[in-house]
Coordinates of C-alpha atoms in Angstrom, one line a residue:
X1 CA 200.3 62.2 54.1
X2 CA 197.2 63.4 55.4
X3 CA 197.6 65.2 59.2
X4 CA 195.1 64.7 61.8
X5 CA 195.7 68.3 62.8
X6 CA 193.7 69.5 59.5
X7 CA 190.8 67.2 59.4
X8 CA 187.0 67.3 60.4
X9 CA 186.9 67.1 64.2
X10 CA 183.2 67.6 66.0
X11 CA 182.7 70.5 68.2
X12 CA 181.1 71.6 71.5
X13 CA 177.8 71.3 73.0
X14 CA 175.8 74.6 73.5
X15 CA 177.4 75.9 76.7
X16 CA 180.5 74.0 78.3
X17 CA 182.9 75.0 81.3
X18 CA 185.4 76.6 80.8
X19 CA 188.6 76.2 82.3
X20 CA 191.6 78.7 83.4
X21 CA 194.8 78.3 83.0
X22 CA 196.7 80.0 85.8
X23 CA 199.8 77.6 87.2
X24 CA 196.9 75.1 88.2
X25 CA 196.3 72.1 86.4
X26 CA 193.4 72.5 83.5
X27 CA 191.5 69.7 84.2
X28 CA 190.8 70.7 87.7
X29 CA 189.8 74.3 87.1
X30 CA 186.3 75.0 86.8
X31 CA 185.4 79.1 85.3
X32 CA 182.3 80.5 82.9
X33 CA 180.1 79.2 80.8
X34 CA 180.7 80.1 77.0
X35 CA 177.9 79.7 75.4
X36 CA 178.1 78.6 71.4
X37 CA 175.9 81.1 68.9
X38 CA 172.9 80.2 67.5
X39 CA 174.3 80.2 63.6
X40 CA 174.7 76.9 61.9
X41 CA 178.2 76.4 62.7
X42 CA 177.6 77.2 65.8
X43 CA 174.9 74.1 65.8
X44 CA 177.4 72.1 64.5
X45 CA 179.9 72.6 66.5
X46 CA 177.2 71.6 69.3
X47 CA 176.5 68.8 68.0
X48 CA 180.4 67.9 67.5
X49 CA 181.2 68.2 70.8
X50 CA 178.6 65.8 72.4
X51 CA 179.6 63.3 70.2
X52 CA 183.4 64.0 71.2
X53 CA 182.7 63.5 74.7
X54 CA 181.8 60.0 74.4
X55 CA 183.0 59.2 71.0
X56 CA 181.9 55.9 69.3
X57 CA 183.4 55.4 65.8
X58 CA 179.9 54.6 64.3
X59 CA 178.0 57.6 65.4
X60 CA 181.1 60.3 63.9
X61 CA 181.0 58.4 60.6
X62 CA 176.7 59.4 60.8
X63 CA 177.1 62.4 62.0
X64 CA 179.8 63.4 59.1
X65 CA 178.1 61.7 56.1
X66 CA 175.3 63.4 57.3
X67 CA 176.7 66.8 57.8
X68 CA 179.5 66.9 54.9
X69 CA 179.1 69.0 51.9
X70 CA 179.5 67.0 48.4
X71 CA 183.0 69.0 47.8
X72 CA 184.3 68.0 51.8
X73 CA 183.1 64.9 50.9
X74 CA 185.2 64.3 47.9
X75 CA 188.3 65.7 49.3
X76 CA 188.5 63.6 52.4
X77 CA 185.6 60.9 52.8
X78 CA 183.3 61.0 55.7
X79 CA 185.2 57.4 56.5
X80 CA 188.5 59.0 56.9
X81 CA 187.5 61.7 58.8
X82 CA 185.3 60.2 61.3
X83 CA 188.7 57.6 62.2
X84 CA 190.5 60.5 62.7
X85 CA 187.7 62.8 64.7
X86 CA 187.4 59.8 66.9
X87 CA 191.3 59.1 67.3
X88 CA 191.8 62.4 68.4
X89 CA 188.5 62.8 70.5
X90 CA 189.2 59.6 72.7
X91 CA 193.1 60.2 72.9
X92 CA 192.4 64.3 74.4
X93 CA 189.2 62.9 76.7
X94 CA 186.8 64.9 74.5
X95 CA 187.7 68.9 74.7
X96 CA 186.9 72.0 76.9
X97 CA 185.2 75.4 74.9
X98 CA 188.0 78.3 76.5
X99 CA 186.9 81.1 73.6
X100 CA 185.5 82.0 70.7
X101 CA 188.0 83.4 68.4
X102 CA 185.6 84.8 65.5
X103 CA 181.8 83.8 64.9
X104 CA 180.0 84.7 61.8
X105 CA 177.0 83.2 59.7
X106 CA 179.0 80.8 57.7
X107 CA 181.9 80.6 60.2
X108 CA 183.2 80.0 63.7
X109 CA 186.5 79.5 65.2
X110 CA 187.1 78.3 68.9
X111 CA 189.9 77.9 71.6
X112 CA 189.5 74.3 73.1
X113 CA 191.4 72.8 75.4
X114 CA 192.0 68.9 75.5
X115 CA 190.4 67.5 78.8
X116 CA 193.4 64.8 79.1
X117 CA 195.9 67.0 77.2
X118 CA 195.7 69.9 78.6
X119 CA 196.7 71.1 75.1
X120 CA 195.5 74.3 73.3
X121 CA 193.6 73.8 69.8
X122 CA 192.2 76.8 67.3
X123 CA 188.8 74.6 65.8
X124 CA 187.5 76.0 62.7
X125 CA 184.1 75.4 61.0
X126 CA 183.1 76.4 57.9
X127 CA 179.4 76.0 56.3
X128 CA 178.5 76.1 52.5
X129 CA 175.4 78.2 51.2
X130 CA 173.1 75.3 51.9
X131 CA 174.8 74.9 55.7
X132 CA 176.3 72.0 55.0
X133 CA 180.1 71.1 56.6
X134 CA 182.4 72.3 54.0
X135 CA 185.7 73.2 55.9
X136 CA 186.9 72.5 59.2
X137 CA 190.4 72.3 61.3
X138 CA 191.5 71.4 64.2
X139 CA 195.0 72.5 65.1
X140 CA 197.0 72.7 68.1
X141 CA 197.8 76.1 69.2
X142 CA 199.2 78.4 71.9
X143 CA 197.1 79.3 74.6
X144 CA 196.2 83.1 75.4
X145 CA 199.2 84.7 77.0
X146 CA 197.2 85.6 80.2
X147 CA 196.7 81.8 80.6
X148 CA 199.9 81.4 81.0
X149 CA 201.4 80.2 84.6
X150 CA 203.6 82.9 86.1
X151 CA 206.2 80.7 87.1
X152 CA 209.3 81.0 84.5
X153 CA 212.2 80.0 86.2
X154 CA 213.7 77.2 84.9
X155 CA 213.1 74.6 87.7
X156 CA 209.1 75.5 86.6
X157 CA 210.2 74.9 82.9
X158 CA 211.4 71.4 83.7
X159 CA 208.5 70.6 85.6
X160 CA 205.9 71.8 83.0
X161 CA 208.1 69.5 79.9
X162 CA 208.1 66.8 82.2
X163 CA 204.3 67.2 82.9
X164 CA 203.5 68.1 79.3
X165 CA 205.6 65.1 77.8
X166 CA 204.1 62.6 80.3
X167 CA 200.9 63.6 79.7
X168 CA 200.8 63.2 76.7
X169 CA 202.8 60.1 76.1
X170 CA 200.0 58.5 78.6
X171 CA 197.4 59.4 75.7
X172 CA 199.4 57.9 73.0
X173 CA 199.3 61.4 71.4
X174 CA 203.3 61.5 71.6
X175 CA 206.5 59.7 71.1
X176 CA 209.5 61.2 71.2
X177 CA 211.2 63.6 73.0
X178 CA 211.4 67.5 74.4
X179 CA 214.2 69.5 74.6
X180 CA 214.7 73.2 75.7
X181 CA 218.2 74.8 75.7
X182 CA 220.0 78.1 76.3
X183 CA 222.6 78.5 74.2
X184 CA 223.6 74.9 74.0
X185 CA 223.3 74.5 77.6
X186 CA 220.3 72.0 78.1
X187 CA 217.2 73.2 80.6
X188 CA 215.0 70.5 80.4
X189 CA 214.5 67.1 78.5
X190 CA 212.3 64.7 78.5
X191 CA 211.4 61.3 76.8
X192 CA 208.3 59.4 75.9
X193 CA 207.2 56.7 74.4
X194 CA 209.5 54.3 72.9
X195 CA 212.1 54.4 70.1
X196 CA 211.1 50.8 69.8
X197 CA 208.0 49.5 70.5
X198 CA 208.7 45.6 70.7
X199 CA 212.2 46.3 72.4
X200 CA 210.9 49.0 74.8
X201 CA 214.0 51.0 74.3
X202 CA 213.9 54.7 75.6
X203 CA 214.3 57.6 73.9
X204 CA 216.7 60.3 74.8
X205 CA 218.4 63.8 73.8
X206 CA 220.7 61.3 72.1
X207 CA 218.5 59.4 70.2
X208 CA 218.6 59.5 66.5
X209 CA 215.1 60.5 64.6
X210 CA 214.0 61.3 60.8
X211 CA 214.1 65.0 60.2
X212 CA 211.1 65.2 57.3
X213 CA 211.6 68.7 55.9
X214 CA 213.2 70.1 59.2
X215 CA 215.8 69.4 57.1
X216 CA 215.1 71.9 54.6
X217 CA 217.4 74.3 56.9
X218 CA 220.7 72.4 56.2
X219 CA 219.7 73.5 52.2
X220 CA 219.3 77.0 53.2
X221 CA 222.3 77.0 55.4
X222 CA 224.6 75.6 52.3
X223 CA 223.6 78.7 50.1
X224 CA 223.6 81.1 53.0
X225 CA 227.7 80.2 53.4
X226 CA 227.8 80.4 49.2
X227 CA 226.4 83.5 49.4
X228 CA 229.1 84.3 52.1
X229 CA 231.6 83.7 50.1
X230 CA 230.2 85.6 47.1
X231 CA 230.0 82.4 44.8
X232 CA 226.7 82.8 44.3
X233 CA 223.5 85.3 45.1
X234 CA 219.9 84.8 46.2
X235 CA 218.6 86.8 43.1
X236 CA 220.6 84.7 41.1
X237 CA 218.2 82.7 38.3
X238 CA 218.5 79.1 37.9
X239 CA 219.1 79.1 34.4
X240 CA 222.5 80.4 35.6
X241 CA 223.6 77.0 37.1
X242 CA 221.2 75.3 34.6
X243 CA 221.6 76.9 31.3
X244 CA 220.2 74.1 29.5
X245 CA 217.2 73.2 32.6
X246 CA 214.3 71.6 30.3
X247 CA 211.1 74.2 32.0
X248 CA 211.9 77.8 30.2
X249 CA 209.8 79.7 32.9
X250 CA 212.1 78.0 35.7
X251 CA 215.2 78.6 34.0
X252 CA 214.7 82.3 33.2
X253 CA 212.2 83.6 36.1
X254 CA 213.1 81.5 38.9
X255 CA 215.5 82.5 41.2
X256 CA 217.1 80.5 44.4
X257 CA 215.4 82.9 46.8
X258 CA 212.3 82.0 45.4
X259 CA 213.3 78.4 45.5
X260 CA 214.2 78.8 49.0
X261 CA 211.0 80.4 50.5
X262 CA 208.4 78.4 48.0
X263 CA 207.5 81.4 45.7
X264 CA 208.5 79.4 42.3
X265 CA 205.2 77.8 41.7
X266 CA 207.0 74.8 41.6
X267 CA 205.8 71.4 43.3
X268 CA 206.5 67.9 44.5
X269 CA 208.8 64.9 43.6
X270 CA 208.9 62.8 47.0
X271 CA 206.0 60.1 44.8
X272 CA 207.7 60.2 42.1
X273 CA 211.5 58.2 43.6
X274 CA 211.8 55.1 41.8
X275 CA 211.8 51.8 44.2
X276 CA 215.5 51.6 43.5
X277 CA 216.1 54.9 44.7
X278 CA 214.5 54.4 47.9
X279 CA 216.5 51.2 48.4
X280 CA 219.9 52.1 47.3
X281 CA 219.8 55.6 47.5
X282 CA 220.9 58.9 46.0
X283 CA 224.3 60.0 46.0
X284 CA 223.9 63.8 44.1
X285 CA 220.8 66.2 44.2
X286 CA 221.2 66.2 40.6
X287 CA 219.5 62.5 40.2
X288 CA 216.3 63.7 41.3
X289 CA 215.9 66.4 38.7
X290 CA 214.7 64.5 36.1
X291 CA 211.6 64.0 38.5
X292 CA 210.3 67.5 38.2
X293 CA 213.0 69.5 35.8
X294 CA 209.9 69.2 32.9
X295 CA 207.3 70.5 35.4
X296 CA 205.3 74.0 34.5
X297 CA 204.9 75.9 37.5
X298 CA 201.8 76.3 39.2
X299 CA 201.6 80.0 38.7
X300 CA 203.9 83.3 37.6
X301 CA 207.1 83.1 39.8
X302 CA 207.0 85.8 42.9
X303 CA 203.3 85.9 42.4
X304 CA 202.0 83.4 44.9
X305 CA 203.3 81.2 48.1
X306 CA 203.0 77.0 47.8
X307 CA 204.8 74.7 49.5
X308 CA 207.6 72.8 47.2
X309 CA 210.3 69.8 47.7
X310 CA 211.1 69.8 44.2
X311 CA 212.1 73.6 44.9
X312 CA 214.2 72.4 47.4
X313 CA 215.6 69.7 45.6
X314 CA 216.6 71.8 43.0
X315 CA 218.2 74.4 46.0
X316 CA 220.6 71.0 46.4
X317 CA 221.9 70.6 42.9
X318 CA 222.7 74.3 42.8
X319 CA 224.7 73.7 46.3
X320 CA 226.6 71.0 44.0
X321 CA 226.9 73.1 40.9
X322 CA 228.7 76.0 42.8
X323 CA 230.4 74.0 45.7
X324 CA 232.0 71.3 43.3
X325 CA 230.9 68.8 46.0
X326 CA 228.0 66.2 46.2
X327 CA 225.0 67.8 48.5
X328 CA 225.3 65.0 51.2
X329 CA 229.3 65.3 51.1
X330 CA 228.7 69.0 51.6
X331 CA 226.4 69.2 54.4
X332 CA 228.6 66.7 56.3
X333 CA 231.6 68.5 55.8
X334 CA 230.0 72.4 56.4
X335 CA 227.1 72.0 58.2
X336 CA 227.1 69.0 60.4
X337 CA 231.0 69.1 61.1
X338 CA 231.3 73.0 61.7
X339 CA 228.6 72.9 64.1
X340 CA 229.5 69.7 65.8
X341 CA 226.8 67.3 65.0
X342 CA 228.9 64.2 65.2
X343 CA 225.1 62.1 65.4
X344 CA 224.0 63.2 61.9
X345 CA 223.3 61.8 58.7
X346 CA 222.2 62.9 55.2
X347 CA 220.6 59.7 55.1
X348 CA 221.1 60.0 51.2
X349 CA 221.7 56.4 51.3
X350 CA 219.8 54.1 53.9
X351 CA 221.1 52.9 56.8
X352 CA 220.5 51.6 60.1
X353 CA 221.8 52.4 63.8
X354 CA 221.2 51.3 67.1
X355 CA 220.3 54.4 67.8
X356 CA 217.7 55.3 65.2
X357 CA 214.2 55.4 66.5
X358 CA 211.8 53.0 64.5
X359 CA 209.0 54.8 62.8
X360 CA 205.1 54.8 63.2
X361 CA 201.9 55.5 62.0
X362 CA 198.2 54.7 61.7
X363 CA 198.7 55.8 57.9
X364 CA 197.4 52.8 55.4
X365 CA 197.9 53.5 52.1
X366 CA 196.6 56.8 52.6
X367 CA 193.8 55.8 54.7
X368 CA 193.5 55.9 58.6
X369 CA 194.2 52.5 60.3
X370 CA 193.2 51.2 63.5
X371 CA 196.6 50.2 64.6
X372 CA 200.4 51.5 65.2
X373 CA 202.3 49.6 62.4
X374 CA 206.0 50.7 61.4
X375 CA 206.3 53.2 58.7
X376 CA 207.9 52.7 55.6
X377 CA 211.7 54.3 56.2
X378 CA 212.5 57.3 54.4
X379 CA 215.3 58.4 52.5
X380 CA 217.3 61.9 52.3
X381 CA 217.1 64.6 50.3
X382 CA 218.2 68.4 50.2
X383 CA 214.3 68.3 50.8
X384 CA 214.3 66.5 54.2
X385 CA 214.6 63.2 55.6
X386 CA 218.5 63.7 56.8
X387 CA 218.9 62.1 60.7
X388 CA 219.9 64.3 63.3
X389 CA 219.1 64.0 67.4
X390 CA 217.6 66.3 69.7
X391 CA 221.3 67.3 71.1
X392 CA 222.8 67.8 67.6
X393 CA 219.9 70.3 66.7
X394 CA 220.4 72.6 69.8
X395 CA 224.2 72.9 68.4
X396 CA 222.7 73.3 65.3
X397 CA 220.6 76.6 66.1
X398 CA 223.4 78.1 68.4
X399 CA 225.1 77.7 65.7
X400 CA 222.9 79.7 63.3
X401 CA 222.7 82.5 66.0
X402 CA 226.3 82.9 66.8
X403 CA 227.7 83.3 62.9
X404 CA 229.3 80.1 62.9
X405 CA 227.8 78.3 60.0
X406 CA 227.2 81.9 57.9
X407 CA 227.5 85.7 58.8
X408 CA 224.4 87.1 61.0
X409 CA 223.8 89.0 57.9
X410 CA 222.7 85.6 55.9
X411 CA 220.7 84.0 58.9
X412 CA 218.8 87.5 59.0
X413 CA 218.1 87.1 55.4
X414 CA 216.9 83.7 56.2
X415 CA 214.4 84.7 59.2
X416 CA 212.8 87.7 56.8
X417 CA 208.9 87.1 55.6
X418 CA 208.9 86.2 51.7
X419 CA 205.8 84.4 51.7
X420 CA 202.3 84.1 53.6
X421 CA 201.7 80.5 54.7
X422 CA 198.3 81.1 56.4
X423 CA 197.0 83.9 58.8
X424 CA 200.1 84.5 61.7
X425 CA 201.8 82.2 60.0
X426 CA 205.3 83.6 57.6
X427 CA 208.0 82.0 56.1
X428 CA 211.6 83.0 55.1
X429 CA 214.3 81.2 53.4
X430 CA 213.4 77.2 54.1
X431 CA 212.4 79.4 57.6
X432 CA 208.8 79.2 59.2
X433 CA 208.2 82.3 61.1
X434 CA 205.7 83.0 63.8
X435 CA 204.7 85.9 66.3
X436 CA 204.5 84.5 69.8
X437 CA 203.3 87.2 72.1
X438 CA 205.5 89.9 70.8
X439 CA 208.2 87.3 70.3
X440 CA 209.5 86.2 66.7
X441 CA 209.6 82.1 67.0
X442 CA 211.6 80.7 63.4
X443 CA 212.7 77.0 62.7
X444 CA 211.3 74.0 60.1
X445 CA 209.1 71.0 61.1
X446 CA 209.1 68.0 59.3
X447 CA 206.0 65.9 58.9
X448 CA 205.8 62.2 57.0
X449 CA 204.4 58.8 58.1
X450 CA 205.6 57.6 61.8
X451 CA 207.7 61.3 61.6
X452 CA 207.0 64.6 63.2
X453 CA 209.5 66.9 64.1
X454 CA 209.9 70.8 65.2
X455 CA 212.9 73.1 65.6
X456 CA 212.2 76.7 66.9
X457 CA 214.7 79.6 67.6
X458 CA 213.1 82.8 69.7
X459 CA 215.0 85.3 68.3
X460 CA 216.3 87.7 70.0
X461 CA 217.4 85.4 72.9
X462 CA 219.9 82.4 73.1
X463 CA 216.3 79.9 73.6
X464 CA 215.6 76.6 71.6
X465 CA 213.0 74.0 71.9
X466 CA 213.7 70.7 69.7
X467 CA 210.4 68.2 69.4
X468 CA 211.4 64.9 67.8
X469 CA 208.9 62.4 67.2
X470 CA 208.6 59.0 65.4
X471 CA 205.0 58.7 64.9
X472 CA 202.5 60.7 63.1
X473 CA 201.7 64.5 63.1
X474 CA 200.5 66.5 64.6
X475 CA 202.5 65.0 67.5
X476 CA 205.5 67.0 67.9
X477 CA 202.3 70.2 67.4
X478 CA 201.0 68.3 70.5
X479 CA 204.6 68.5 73.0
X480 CA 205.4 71.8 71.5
X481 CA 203.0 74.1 71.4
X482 CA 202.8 74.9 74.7
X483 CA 206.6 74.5 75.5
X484 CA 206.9 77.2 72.5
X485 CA 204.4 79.4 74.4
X486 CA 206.5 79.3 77.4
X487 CA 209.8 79.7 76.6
X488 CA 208.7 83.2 73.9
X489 CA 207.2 84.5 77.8
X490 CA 210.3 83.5 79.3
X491 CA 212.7 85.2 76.8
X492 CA 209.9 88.4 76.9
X493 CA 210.2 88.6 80.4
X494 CA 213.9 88.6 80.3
X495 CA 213.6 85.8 82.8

C-alpha cells in the first residue's frame, strides 16, 4: 500500500514561529523566527505551508499539478497526493518550521512540528533541473534531544503516553494502543480509538491486532534457535534445503542470512495469493513457493539492500525443512509457548475473536478515499500478518533479551547491521536498527491497509515500547516516535 508518511506534503511559508520543546506543551510555546532560503525548494516549501494552514482539497490538487515534475507525476498522480497532503495537513492543524536540517539548490530538508500533534516530522523537497517538484517526504521523526522535557521518571512517562495517545486519537491520526514496559513489568498504557468502530469497543494491552511484517521476527527467531542447536547455519545456501529450487542464482548464491536481512535481491509474493488462499488459508510455508521460487533476483546477491517477503517466505519453508514441523505449528510451539504468548496466532488460517481489533483504512483500490471503511483481513505468513497483543509482545522482547527463545549470542547476531535501509536507518536479521541519541533502538514494524504496528527494544537496557494500530500507516510512526525518543533518554540517563 502506499503510506502517507512518504508522499508529497506542502511546506512552510517564508518565516514561521518556531516552537520549543522544553516540558511545556508545543502549541503554546512561542521562540524564533526561521526563515526559509531563497532556492526553489525553499519557495516551494513556502508556498506548501500556506496552503497547509488552511488546506482546501481543490487548491493542493492546483498547487501539485502545477508544481509536479512529469516523472513525480507518473509515480504518484497529483490526485493522490493532494488527498493525502490535505489528510495529513487538516488532521496535524497545519505544521510549525523547528529547523532546517540541510538546504541546498536542488534540496531542502526541515524539522516541523504538527500544530495539533505536537509530533516531530523530517520534510524533504527535492527539485528537478528545470525546478519542478520531483521528490518529496514527509515522515514522522524524533525531535532534537535538547527538546526533550527533563522529566524521566516514570510517573512523567505515563503522563506524556497518555497525552501523546489522546492527542492524537482526537485528530484521527491514531487507533490503537501504547505500551511501554521494563522488563515485562508495564509503565504506561494507553488506548485510543476503537477496536470497533460501530460497536465502540475499547482497545487495551489485551486486545488482539494484525502484526504486518512485525512478524518477520518470529521467522528470524525460528532460525536463531536452529542455529542454536547447530541444525543449520546463517551462511548456509538455500540450495542446501532446496536442492532442486527452480532460480539457479537463489539456489547456489543465496544464503539464509541474506534472506533474513533482504540482501538476496529477491522480491514480493503478498499479490500474487490466490483468492482461495486468502479464504481458507495456508497450512505450510512451502505452498507459497511456487509464487516466487521462478523469480530472478533483482540484482547479484550480497551486492545491494531491498526489502523482500518472498525472502521471508522462503526463511519459513527452510524453518520446515530443518524442524520437521509446519512453520505455523512451529512458532506456536517455540516461539509463542516458550515465551508465554497465550494471545497469539499465526493467523495461517483465518479466524475471528472477540478480541481481534477490526481493520481500517482510507485505501481504495490503491487510491486515497475520503472515508474510514474496513480493510480487507489479512492472512499469515512467515512474512507477517500473525496476531499477537500489545501484552504478548512485551513478553516477547524480554524474551529475546533474557536468552529464553535463543542464546544472547543469536539475538546479537540478529541486532548487527547487514544492510542500509536509508540514511540512520540499518537493519539486521528481520531486525530494523536505529541510533537514538547514542542509544541502539531494534524491533520490526508492520505496515498494510487498516494495519500499523511497531516493536522497539533499546538495547542495552530492559525498555520496550509496543504501538499497535488498526488503521493506516504512518499511525503507529505518529504514537511512537516520540515515546521512542523518550524512553532511549530515559535508558541513557540510567533513569
Amino acid at each position: 500500500m502506499r503510506s502517507t508518511a512518504s508522499l508529497t506534503l506542502p511546506g512552510f511559508g517564508a518565516a514561521l514561529v518556531v516552537a520549543v520543546l522544553s516540558g511545556i506543551p508545543l502549541k503554546s510555546t512561542l521562540a524564533q523566527s526561521v526563515a526559509l532560503p531563497s532556492t526553489k525548494p525553499g519557495q516551494l516549501v513556502g508556498q506548501w505551508m500556506k496552503l497547509c494552514r488552511t488546506p482546501s482539497l481543490d487548491q493542493i490538487t492546483k498547487w501539485l499539478t502545477a508544481n509536479l515534475s512529469e516523472v513525480a507525476a507518473k509515480r504518484v498522480p497529483a490526485q493522490d497526493r493532494a488527498h493525502d497532503d490535505f489528510e495529513l495537513c487538516a488532521s496535524n492543524g497545519g505544521f510549525r518550521l523547528m529547523e532546517i536540517n540541510k538546504s541546498e539548490p536542488n534540496a531542502i530538508s526541515l524539522a516541523l512540528v504538527g500544530v495539533k500533534s505536537d509530533i516531530w516530522f523530517e520534510k524533504r523537497f527535492g527539485v528537478n533541473g528545470a525546478g519542478q517538484l520531483d521528490r518529496a517526504g514527509l515522515n514522522p521523526a524524533t525531535p532534537p534531544e535538547g527538546r526533550l522535557p527533563k522529566d524521566f521518571s516514570d510517573a512523567a512517562i505515563v503522563r506524556e503516553v497518555n497525552g501523546t495517545v489522546k492527542n492524537l486519537s482526537r485528530a484521527a491520526l491514531f487507533s490503537g494502543v501504547v505500551v511501554v514496559a521494563r522488563g515485562t513489568q508495564t509503565i504506561a498504557s494507553a488506548g485510543g480509538g476503537y477496536a470497533d468502530r460501530v460497536r465502540k469497543t475499547s482497545i487495551t494491552g489485551s486486545t488482539q491486532f494484525t502484526l504486518g511484517s512485525m512478524g518477520k521476527m518470529f521467522a528470524a527467531a525460528s532460525i536463531g534457535q536452529l542455529v542454536d542447536q547447530q541444525k543449520m547455519a546463517f551462511d548456509d545456501p538455500v540450495g542446501k534445503f532446496f536442492p532442486d529450487y527452480p532460480n539457479q542464482t537463489v539456489r547456489d548464491k543465496v544464503t539464509v542470512g541474506m534472506l533474513l536481512s533482504h540482501t538476496a535481491g529477491m522480491s514480493d509474493f503478498l499479490g500474487k495469493r490466490t483468492p482461495e488462499m486468502m479464504k481458507n488459508g495456508v497450512k505450510r510455508a512451502e505452498e507459497f513457493m511456487p509464487l516466487y521460487d521462478k523469480d530472478e533476483p533483482q540484482f547479484e546477491p550480497g551486492t545491494d539492500w531491498a526489502y523482500s517477503n518472498a525472502g521471508l517466505a522462503l526463511v519459513g519453508a527452510i524453518v520446515e525443512k530443518v524442524s520437521g514441523e509446519n512453520y505455523p505449528d512451529y512458532i506456536r510451539k517455540h516461539i509463542f509457548a516458550v515465551a508465554g504468548m497465550t494471545n497469539s496466532d499465526p493467523n495461517n488460517i483465518p479466524h475471528a475473536t472477540p478480541n481481534l481489533v477490526t481493520p481500517y483504512t482510507r485505501e481504495a483500490e490503491g487510491h486515497p478515499s475520503p472515508d474510514w471503511h474496513e480493510a480487507e483481513h489479512d492472512i499469515g505468513s512467515p512474512a507477517g500478518g500473525a496476531i499477537s497483543t500489545a501484552d504478548d509482545l512485551v513478553r516477547f522482547a524480554d524474551a529475546l533479551r533474557s536468552g529464553k527463545l535463543m542464546s544472547q549470542a543469536r539475538f546479537e547476531e540478529m541486532s548487527k547491521p547487514r544492510g542500509n535501509v536509508r540514511p540512520g536507518v540499518k537493519y539486521g536479521y528481520a531486525m530494523e536498527i536505529e541510533d537514538v541519541y547514542g542509544r541502539t533502538v531494534v524491533g520490526h514494524g508492520g505496515g498494510f491497509p487498516g494495519v500499523n504496528t511497531r516493536l522497539y527494544l533499546v538495547l542495552n537496557s530492559p525498555y520496550t515500547i509496543v504501538v499497535l494500530s488498526n488503521q493506516d500507516p504512518p499511525a503507529a510512526e505518529y504514537a511512537g516516535s516520540k515515546v521512542v525518543a523518550l524512553i532511549a533518554e530515559k535508558a541513557k540517563l540510567g533513569k
